[in-house]
mmCIF file of C-alpha atoms in Angstrom:
data_model
loop_
_atom_site.group_PDB
_atom_site.id
_atom_site.type_symbol
_atom_site.label_atom_id
_atom_site.label_comp_id
_atom_site.label_asym_id
_atom_site.label_seq_id
_atom_site.Cartn_x
_atom_site.Cartn_y
_atom_site.Cartn_z
ATOM 1 C CA MET A 10 -4.723 0.592 -5.531
ATOM 2 C CA ILE A 11 -5.924 -0.398 -2.309
ATOM 3 C CA GLN A 12 -4.701 -3.796 -1.082
ATOM 4 C CA SER A 13 -1.338 -5.483 -0.491
ATOM 5 C CA GLY A 14 -1.226 -8.879 0.081
ATOM 6 C CA THR A 15 -3.506 -10.346 2.805
ATOM 7 C CA VAL A 16 -3.872 -6.702 4.048
ATOM 8 C CA ASP A 17 -6.831 -5.015 3.239
ATOM 9 C CA TYR A 18 -6.297 -1.350 3.958
ATOM 10 C CA ARG A 19 -10.109 0.010 3.005
ATOM 11 C CA GLU A 20 -11.208 -2.121 6.237
ATOM 12 C CA ARG A 21 -8.130 -0.056 7.922
ATOM 13 C CA GLN A 22 -8.956 3.094 6.456
ATOM 14 C CA GLU A 23 -13.213 2.513 7.573
ATOM 15 C CA ASN A 24 -12.075 1.281 10.949
ATOM 16 C CA PHE A 25 -9.743 4.632 11.763
ATOM 17 C CA GLU A 26 -12.366 6.804 10.554
ATOM 18 C CA ARG A 27 -15.083 5.099 13.119
ATOM 19 C CA TRP A 28 -12.168 5.643 16.206
ATOM 20 C CA PHE A 29 -11.990 9.468 14.920
ATOM 21 C CA GLN A 30 -15.424 8.958 17.038
ATOM 22 C CA THR A 31 -14.098 8.022 20.124
ATOM 23 C CA PRO A 32 -12.600 10.460 23.408
ATOM 24 C CA LEU A 33 -9.006 10.179 22.221
ATOM 25 C CA GLY A 34 -9.641 10.392 18.760
ATOM 26 C CA ARG A 35 -11.947 13.796 19.011
ATOM 27 C CA ALA A 36 -9.050 14.960 20.900
ATOM 28 C CA LEU A 37 -6.303 14.354 18.972
ATOM 29 C CA LEU A 38 -8.038 15.467 15.668
ATOM 30 C CA ALA A 39 -8.889 18.604 17.873
ATOM 31 C CA ASP A 40 -5.356 19.315 17.968
ATOM 32 C CA GLN A 41 -4.504 18.371 14.353
ATOM 33 C CA ARG A 42 -6.953 21.112 13.575
ATOM 34 C CA ARG A 43 -5.561 23.478 15.911
ATOM 35 C CA PHE A 44 -1.725 23.221 14.601
ATOM 36 C CA CYS A 45 -3.040 23.233 10.760
ATOM 37 C CA ASP A 46 -4.700 26.133 11.804
ATOM 38 C CA TYR A 47 -1.737 27.505 13.379
ATOM 39 C CA GLU A 48 0.437 27.111 10.272
ATOM 40 C CA LEU A 49 -2.115 27.331 6.837
ATOM 41 C CA GLY A 50 -4.209 29.916 8.515
ATOM 42 C CA GLY A 51 -3.348 32.806 6.414
ATOM 43 C CA SER A 52 -2.720 30.603 3.268
ATOM 44 C CA THR A 53 -4.154 31.534 0.199
ATOM 45 C CA GLY A 54 -4.252 30.672 -3.775
ATOM 46 C CA ALA A 55 -5.934 28.732 -6.572
ATOM 47 C CA ARG A 56 -6.368 25.119 -4.725
ATOM 48 C CA GLN A 57 -6.141 23.019 -2.353
ATOM 49 C CA LEU A 58 -6.114 19.720 -1.724
ATOM 50 C CA HIS A 59 -7.261 17.432 1.008
ATOM 51 C CA LEU A 60 -5.839 13.826 1.038
ATOM 52 C CA ALA A 61 -7.352 11.460 4.187
ATOM 53 C CA VAL A 62 -8.976 8.437 4.828
ATOM 54 C CA SER A 63 -12.593 9.541 4.721
ATOM 55 C CA HIS A 64 -13.552 13.313 3.631
ATOM 56 C CA ARG A 65 -15.199 14.219 7.390
ATOM 57 C CA LEU A 66 -12.172 14.262 8.398
ATOM 58 C CA PRO A 67 -11.637 18.321 7.093
ATOM 59 C CA LEU A 68 -8.352 20.213 8.142
ATOM 60 C CA ALA A 69 -7.248 23.950 7.010
ATOM 61 C CA THR A 70 -11.019 25.234 6.793
ATOM 62 C CA GLY A 71 -9.606 28.536 7.920
ATOM 63 C CA THR A 72 -7.401 28.859 4.846
ATOM 64 C CA ASP A 73 -8.583 31.457 1.983
ATOM 65 C CA PHE A 74 -8.350 29.176 -1.493
ATOM 66 C CA VAL A 75 -10.756 29.893 -4.209
ATOM 67 C CA GLN A 76 -11.631 26.305 -4.932
ATOM 68 C CA LYS A 77 -10.608 24.020 -1.592
ATOM 69 C CA ILE A 78 -10.907 19.750 -2.766
ATOM 70 C CA VAL A 79 -11.823 17.212 -0.617
ATOM 71 C CA THR A 80 -11.013 13.300 -1.754
ATOM 72 C CA THR A 81 -12.057 9.768 -0.428
ATOM 73 C CA PRO A 82 -11.266 6.214 -0.784
ATOM 74 C CA ARG A 83 -14.635 5.280 -0.934
ATOM 75 C CA TRP A 84 -18.001 5.763 -2.028
ATOM 76 C CA SER A 85 -21.338 5.256 -0.260
ATOM 77 C CA PRO A 86 -24.444 7.123 -0.833
ATOM 78 C CA GLN A 87 -23.769 9.217 1.852
ATOM 79 C CA THR A 88 -20.940 10.683 -0.043
ATOM 80 C CA PRO A 89 -21.726 14.828 -1.101
ATOM 81 C CA GLU A 90 -21.403 16.390 -3.829
ATOM 82 C CA GLY A 91 -18.453 17.496 -4.939
ATOM 83 C CA VAL A 92 -16.142 15.194 -2.603
ATOM 84 C CA VAL A 93 -13.949 13.012 -5.639
ATOM 85 C CA VAL A 94 -13.626 9.481 -4.834
ATOM 86 C CA CYS A 95 -10.271 8.055 -5.660
ATOM 87 C CA ASP A 96 -7.032 6.817 -4.170
ATOM 88 C CA ALA A 97 -4.287 8.716 -2.794
ATOM 89 C CA ASP A 98 -1.367 6.724 -4.428
ATOM 90 C CA GLU A 99 -3.222 7.271 -8.612
ATOM 91 C CA LEU A 100 -4.677 11.344 -8.653
ATOM 92 C CA PRO A 101 -6.903 12.578 -11.163
ATOM 93 C CA PHE A 102 -5.841 15.935 -11.391
ATOM 94 C CA PRO A 103 -3.598 17.490 -13.660
ATOM 95 C CA SER A 104 0.193 17.678 -12.801
ATOM 96 C CA ASP A 105 1.666 21.386 -11.553
ATOM 97 C CA SER A 106 -2.465 22.140 -10.364
ATOM 98 C CA MET A 107 -2.791 22.709 -6.927
ATOM 99 C CA ASP A 108 -1.059 25.396 -4.409
ATOM 100 C CA LEU A 109 -1.826 23.314 -1.170
ATOM 101 C CA VAL A 110 -1.449 19.535 -1.001
ATOM 102 C CA ILE A 111 -2.833 18.301 3.199
ATOM 103 C CA LEU A 112 -1.594 14.504 3.762
ATOM 104 C CA HIS A 113 -3.739 13.843 6.864
ATOM 105 C CA HIS A 114 -2.609 10.072 7.712
ATOM 106 C CA ALA A 115 -3.192 9.247 3.856
ATOM 107 C CA ALA A 116 0.398 7.672 3.525
ATOM 108 C CA ASP A 117 0.499 5.719 6.598
ATOM 109 C CA PHE A 118 -2.909 3.995 5.406
ATOM 110 C CA SER A 119 -1.903 3.000 1.948
ATOM 111 C CA PRO A 120 -0.360 -0.278 0.334
ATOM 112 C CA TYR A 121 2.250 2.385 -1.296
ATOM 113 C CA PRO A 122 2.724 5.504 0.778
ATOM 114 C CA HIS A 123 6.119 6.360 -1.462
ATOM 115 C CA GLN A 124 3.383 6.317 -4.551
ATOM 116 C CA VAL A 125 1.616 8.830 -2.391
ATOM 117 C CA LEU A 126 4.369 11.302 -2.364
ATOM 118 C CA ARG A 127 5.127 11.354 -5.641
ATOM 119 C CA GLU A 128 1.740 11.503 -6.811
ATOM 120 C CA ALA A 129 1.387 14.552 -4.334
ATOM 121 C CA ALA A 130 4.112 15.885 -5.502
ATOM 122 C CA ARG A 131 3.373 15.483 -9.350
ATOM 123 C CA VAL A 132 -0.005 18.001 -8.450
ATOM 124 C CA LEU A 133 1.696 20.318 -6.501
ATOM 125 C CA ARG A 134 3.167 23.311 -8.383
ATOM 126 C CA GLY A 135 6.248 25.198 -8.133
ATOM 127 C CA GLU A 136 6.927 26.840 -5.002
ATOM 128 C CA GLY A 137 3.525 24.956 -3.924
ATOM 129 C CA THR A 138 2.885 24.198 -0.081
ATOM 130 C CA MET A 139 2.857 20.909 0.935
ATOM 131 C CA LEU A 140 1.603 19.226 4.687
ATOM 132 C CA LEU A 141 2.116 16.018 5.617
ATOM 133 C CA ILE A 142 1.085 14.166 8.945
ATOM 134 C CA GLY A 143 1.783 10.905 9.702
ATOM 135 C CA PHE A 144 2.215 8.869 13.288
ATOM 136 C CA ASN A 145 5.437 8.612 15.102
ATOM 137 C CA PRO A 146 6.644 5.488 15.556
ATOM 138 C CA VAL A 147 9.073 6.773 18.369
ATOM 139 C CA SER A 148 6.405 7.155 20.735
ATOM 140 C CA LEU A 149 4.075 5.441 23.168
ATOM 141 C CA TRP A 150 2.029 5.091 20.607
ATOM 142 C CA GLY A 151 4.455 3.435 18.103
ATOM 143 C CA ILE A 152 5.087 1.036 21.203
ATOM 144 C CA ARG A 153 1.535 0.377 21.481
ATOM 145 C CA LYS A 154 1.239 -0.643 17.812
ATOM 146 C CA LEU A 155 4.081 -2.958 18.240
ATOM 147 C CA VAL A 156 2.013 -4.823 21.406
ATOM 148 C CA SER A 157 -1.304 -4.784 19.348
ATOM 149 C CA ARG A 158 -2.614 -7.742 18.630
ATOM 150 C CA GLN A 159 -5.559 -5.879 16.613
ATOM 151 C CA HIS A 160 -4.864 -3.595 13.600
ATOM 152 C CA LEU A 161 -8.035 -1.343 15.044
ATOM 153 C CA GLY A 162 -7.850 2.613 14.632
ATOM 154 C CA PRO A 163 -4.509 4.066 14.432
ATOM 155 C CA TRP A 164 -2.357 0.773 15.405
ATOM 156 C CA GLY A 165 -3.537 -0.283 11.583
ATOM 157 C CA GLY A 166 -1.247 2.424 10.388
ATOM 158 C CA ARG A 167 2.091 2.136 9.025
ATOM 159 C CA PHE A 168 3.560 4.201 11.575
ATOM 160 C CA LEU A 169 6.359 5.345 9.164
ATOM 161 C CA LEU A 170 9.639 7.022 10.727
ATOM 162 C CA ARG A 171 9.237 10.431 9.713
ATOM 163 C CA GLY A 172 13.095 10.768 8.739
ATOM 164 C CA ARG A 173 12.355 8.098 6.090
ATOM 165 C CA MET A 174 9.712 10.944 5.392
ATOM 166 C CA GLU A 175 12.115 13.974 4.938
ATOM 167 C CA ASP A 176 14.359 11.951 2.979
ATOM 168 C CA TRP A 177 11.590 11.284 0.283
ATOM 169 C CA LEU A 178 10.203 14.761 0.262
ATOM 170 C CA HIS A 179 13.837 15.769 -0.329
ATOM 171 C CA LEU A 180 14.351 13.460 -3.722
ATOM 172 C CA LEU A 181 10.894 14.533 -4.992
ATOM 173 C CA GLY A 182 12.720 18.136 -5.067
ATOM 174 C CA PHE A 183 11.231 19.802 -1.596
ATOM 175 C CA ALA A 184 12.861 21.684 1.185
ATOM 176 C CA VAL A 185 11.216 20.834 4.488
ATOM 177 C CA GLN A 186 10.515 24.309 6.024
ATOM 178 C CA GLY A 187 9.114 22.375 9.295
ATOM 179 C CA SER A 188 9.360 19.453 11.052
ATOM 180 C CA VAL A 189 7.324 18.796 14.634
ATOM 181 C CA THR A 190 6.154 15.978 16.468
ATOM 182 C CA ARG A 191 2.703 16.761 18.707
ATOM 183 C CA PHE A 192 -0.431 14.961 21.025
ATOM 184 C CA LEU A 193 1.945 13.499 24.179
ATOM 185 C CA ARG A 194 -1.578 11.949 25.394
ATOM 186 C CA LEU A 195 -1.058 8.397 26.785
ATOM 187 C CA PRO A 196 -2.645 5.940 24.104
ATOM 188 C CA ILE A 197 -5.454 5.073 26.204
ATOM 189 C CA GLN A 198 -9.148 5.965 26.084
ATOM 190 C CA ARG A 199 -8.805 7.888 29.512
ATOM 191 C CA SER A 200 -5.905 10.034 29.512
ATOM 192 C CA GLY A 201 -7.960 13.270 28.721
ATOM 193 C CA ARG A 202 -7.800 14.109 32.417
ATOM 194 C CA ARG A 203 -6.449 17.624 33.374
ATOM 195 C CA PRO A 204 -2.971 17.266 34.579
ATOM 196 C CA PHE A 205 -2.062 14.993 31.179
ATOM 197 C CA ARG A 206 -3.997 17.928 28.797
ATOM 198 C CA GLN A 207 -1.638 20.642 30.679
ATOM 199 C CA MET A 208 1.250 17.964 30.278
ATOM 200 C CA ASP A 209 0.288 18.260 26.499
ATOM 201 C CA ALA A 210 -0.073 21.740 25.755
ATOM 202 C CA ARG A 211 3.380 22.553 27.456
ATOM 203 C CA LEU A 212 5.396 20.056 25.796
ATOM 204 C CA SER A 213 3.872 19.536 22.569
ATOM 205 C CA GLY A 214 6.157 20.824 19.394
ATOM 206 C CA ASN A 215 8.939 20.686 21.524
ATOM 207 C CA ARG A 216 11.842 19.722 19.150
ATOM 208 C CA PHE A 217 13.851 18.331 22.411
ATOM 209 C CA LEU A 218 11.177 15.626 22.939
ATOM 210 C CA PRO A 219 10.700 14.407 19.525
ATOM 211 C CA VAL A 220 8.376 11.506 20.519
ATOM 212 C CA GLY A 221 4.858 13.514 19.758
ATOM 213 C CA ALA A 222 2.086 10.704 18.743
ATOM 214 C CA TYR A 223 2.155 12.308 14.913
ATOM 215 C CA TYR A 224 4.360 14.293 13.709
ATOM 216 C CA CYS A 225 3.800 17.686 10.950
ATOM 217 C CA ILE A 226 6.092 18.240 7.944
ATOM 218 C CA LEU A 227 5.940 21.375 6.236
ATOM 219 C CA ALA A 228 7.479 21.135 3.107
ATOM 220 C CA LYS A 229 7.627 23.124 -0.322
ATOM 221 C CA LYS A 230 8.615 22.360 -3.297
ATOM 222 C CA ARG A 231 11.268 23.335 -5.202
ATOM 223 C CA VAL A 232 11.636 24.115 -8.920
ATOM 224 C CA TYR A 233 15.142 25.242 -9.924
ATOM 225 C CA GLY A 234 15.769 27.022 -13.278
ATOM 226 C CA ARG A 235 18.461 26.611 -15.218
ATOM 227 C CA LEU A 236 20.657 30.183 -16.236
ATOM 228 C CA PRO A 237 20.689 31.220 -19.601
ATOM 229 C CA ARG A 238 23.835 30.672 -21.026
ATOM 230 C CA LYS A 239 24.980 32.106 -24.584
ATOM 231 C CA PRO A 240 26.473 29.783 -26.739
ATOM 232 C CA VAL A 241 30.179 29.705 -27.078
ATOM 233 C CA TRP A 242 31.401 30.137 -30.982
ATOM 234 C CA ARG A 243 34.639 28.109 -31.201
ATOM 235 C CA LYS A 244 36.446 30.157 -34.260
ATOM 236 C CA SER A 245 37.458 27.341 -37.041
ATOM 237 C CA SER A 246 40.945 27.137 -37.233
ATOM 238 C CA VAL A 247 42.530 27.510 -40.724
ATOM 239 C CA ILE A 248 44.835 24.848 -41.583
ATOM 240 C CA SER A 249 47.356 25.973 -44.229
ATOM 241 C CA LEU A 250 49.596 23.582 -45.875
ATOM 242 C CA PRO A 251 53.045 23.088 -45.210
ATOM 243 C CA GLY A 252 55.259 24.703 -47.657
ATOM 244 C CA THR A 253 58.337 23.415 -48.689
ATOM 245 C CA GLY A 254 60.765 21.967 -45.966
ATOM 246 C CA THR A 255 58.409 22.907 -43.754
ATOM 247 C CA VAL A 256 59.732 20.692 -40.300
ATOM 248 C CA GLY A 257 56.779 18.199 -39.462
ATOM 249 C CA ALA A 258 55.323 17.559 -43.223
ATOM 250 C CA SER A 259 53.721 14.764 -44.354
ATOM 251 C CA ARG A 260 56.002 12.445 -46.087
ATOM 252 C CA GLY A 261 54.520 11.739 -49.611
ATOM 253 C CA TYR A 262 51.324 13.425 -49.118
ATOM 254 C CA GLN A 263 49.361 13.736 -52.394
ATOM 255 C CA GLN A 264 47.265 16.073 -52.819
ATOM 256 C CA GLU A 265 45.135 16.757 -56.381
ATOM 257 C CA GLY A 266 48.575 15.472 -58.236
ATOM 258 C CA VAL A 267 50.636 17.943 -55.896
ATOM 259 C CA SER A 268 53.323 16.420 -53.608
ATOM 260 C CA ILE A 269 53.976 17.733 -50.634
ATOM 261 C CA GLY A 270 56.878 16.511 -49.056
ATOM 262 C CA ILE A 271 60.673 16.823 -47.507
ATOM 263 C CA PRO A 272 63.101 17.527 -50.056
ATOM 264 C CA GLN A 273 65.984 15.211 -50.175
ATOM 265 C CA GLU A 274 69.182 16.470 -50.273
ATOM 266 C CA GLN A 275 71.383 15.882 -53.851
ATOM 267 C CA GLU A 276 74.468 14.221 -53.042
#
């Protein structure tokens, strides 16, 4: 699943990957890598899954996992051996098989962003960690997307609201452990001068200024087990037949030829 209506998301993914070769794209990727290394540097486990628009944009390379699985949405003769070719909304992995899932703009460049989160939640084991990165529409970058006539680079992405993504995660059984916005550079290629870099370093990640170019959501998949309960056995009530003259007995009740009822007074 890659096309939705007239929108060719595969073409937008390829263009977004090329955009990362620009000065602004390299600066954005470097900031995302620093954040992932800071948040996930000490993570360990069996399997780490990285979902992105390309296998050439790795994140969290400093983690200590037995197996690190990298995916790409399209195949080419240059695709390295071991890279899994698949769409983020149709993952070929068993359920509960990953300890860490990283979504690097995977929902931004998918026709089915909610399905991307559902698939990531499916393959993640209970108490596993998910790191979700997406473009922030409440930013100068979001304004640039609104006024942009061309859907090139990041401007071809969805720019989904951070609050909506957090709501989706809650519905999928996740507990959000952290949520910040980062990268306050202007969305122009010449914004990498020293004053802008210093401002970005001071204000990036400030929760009172959530207008960074992208957001990072760190969430844990919760598994709520039921407490074992002992069965409550009801004592069977023994119903005895009412005796002669008992108040409330049925009139004329017949059982095996025996008449049980209230005796009539003799005149």
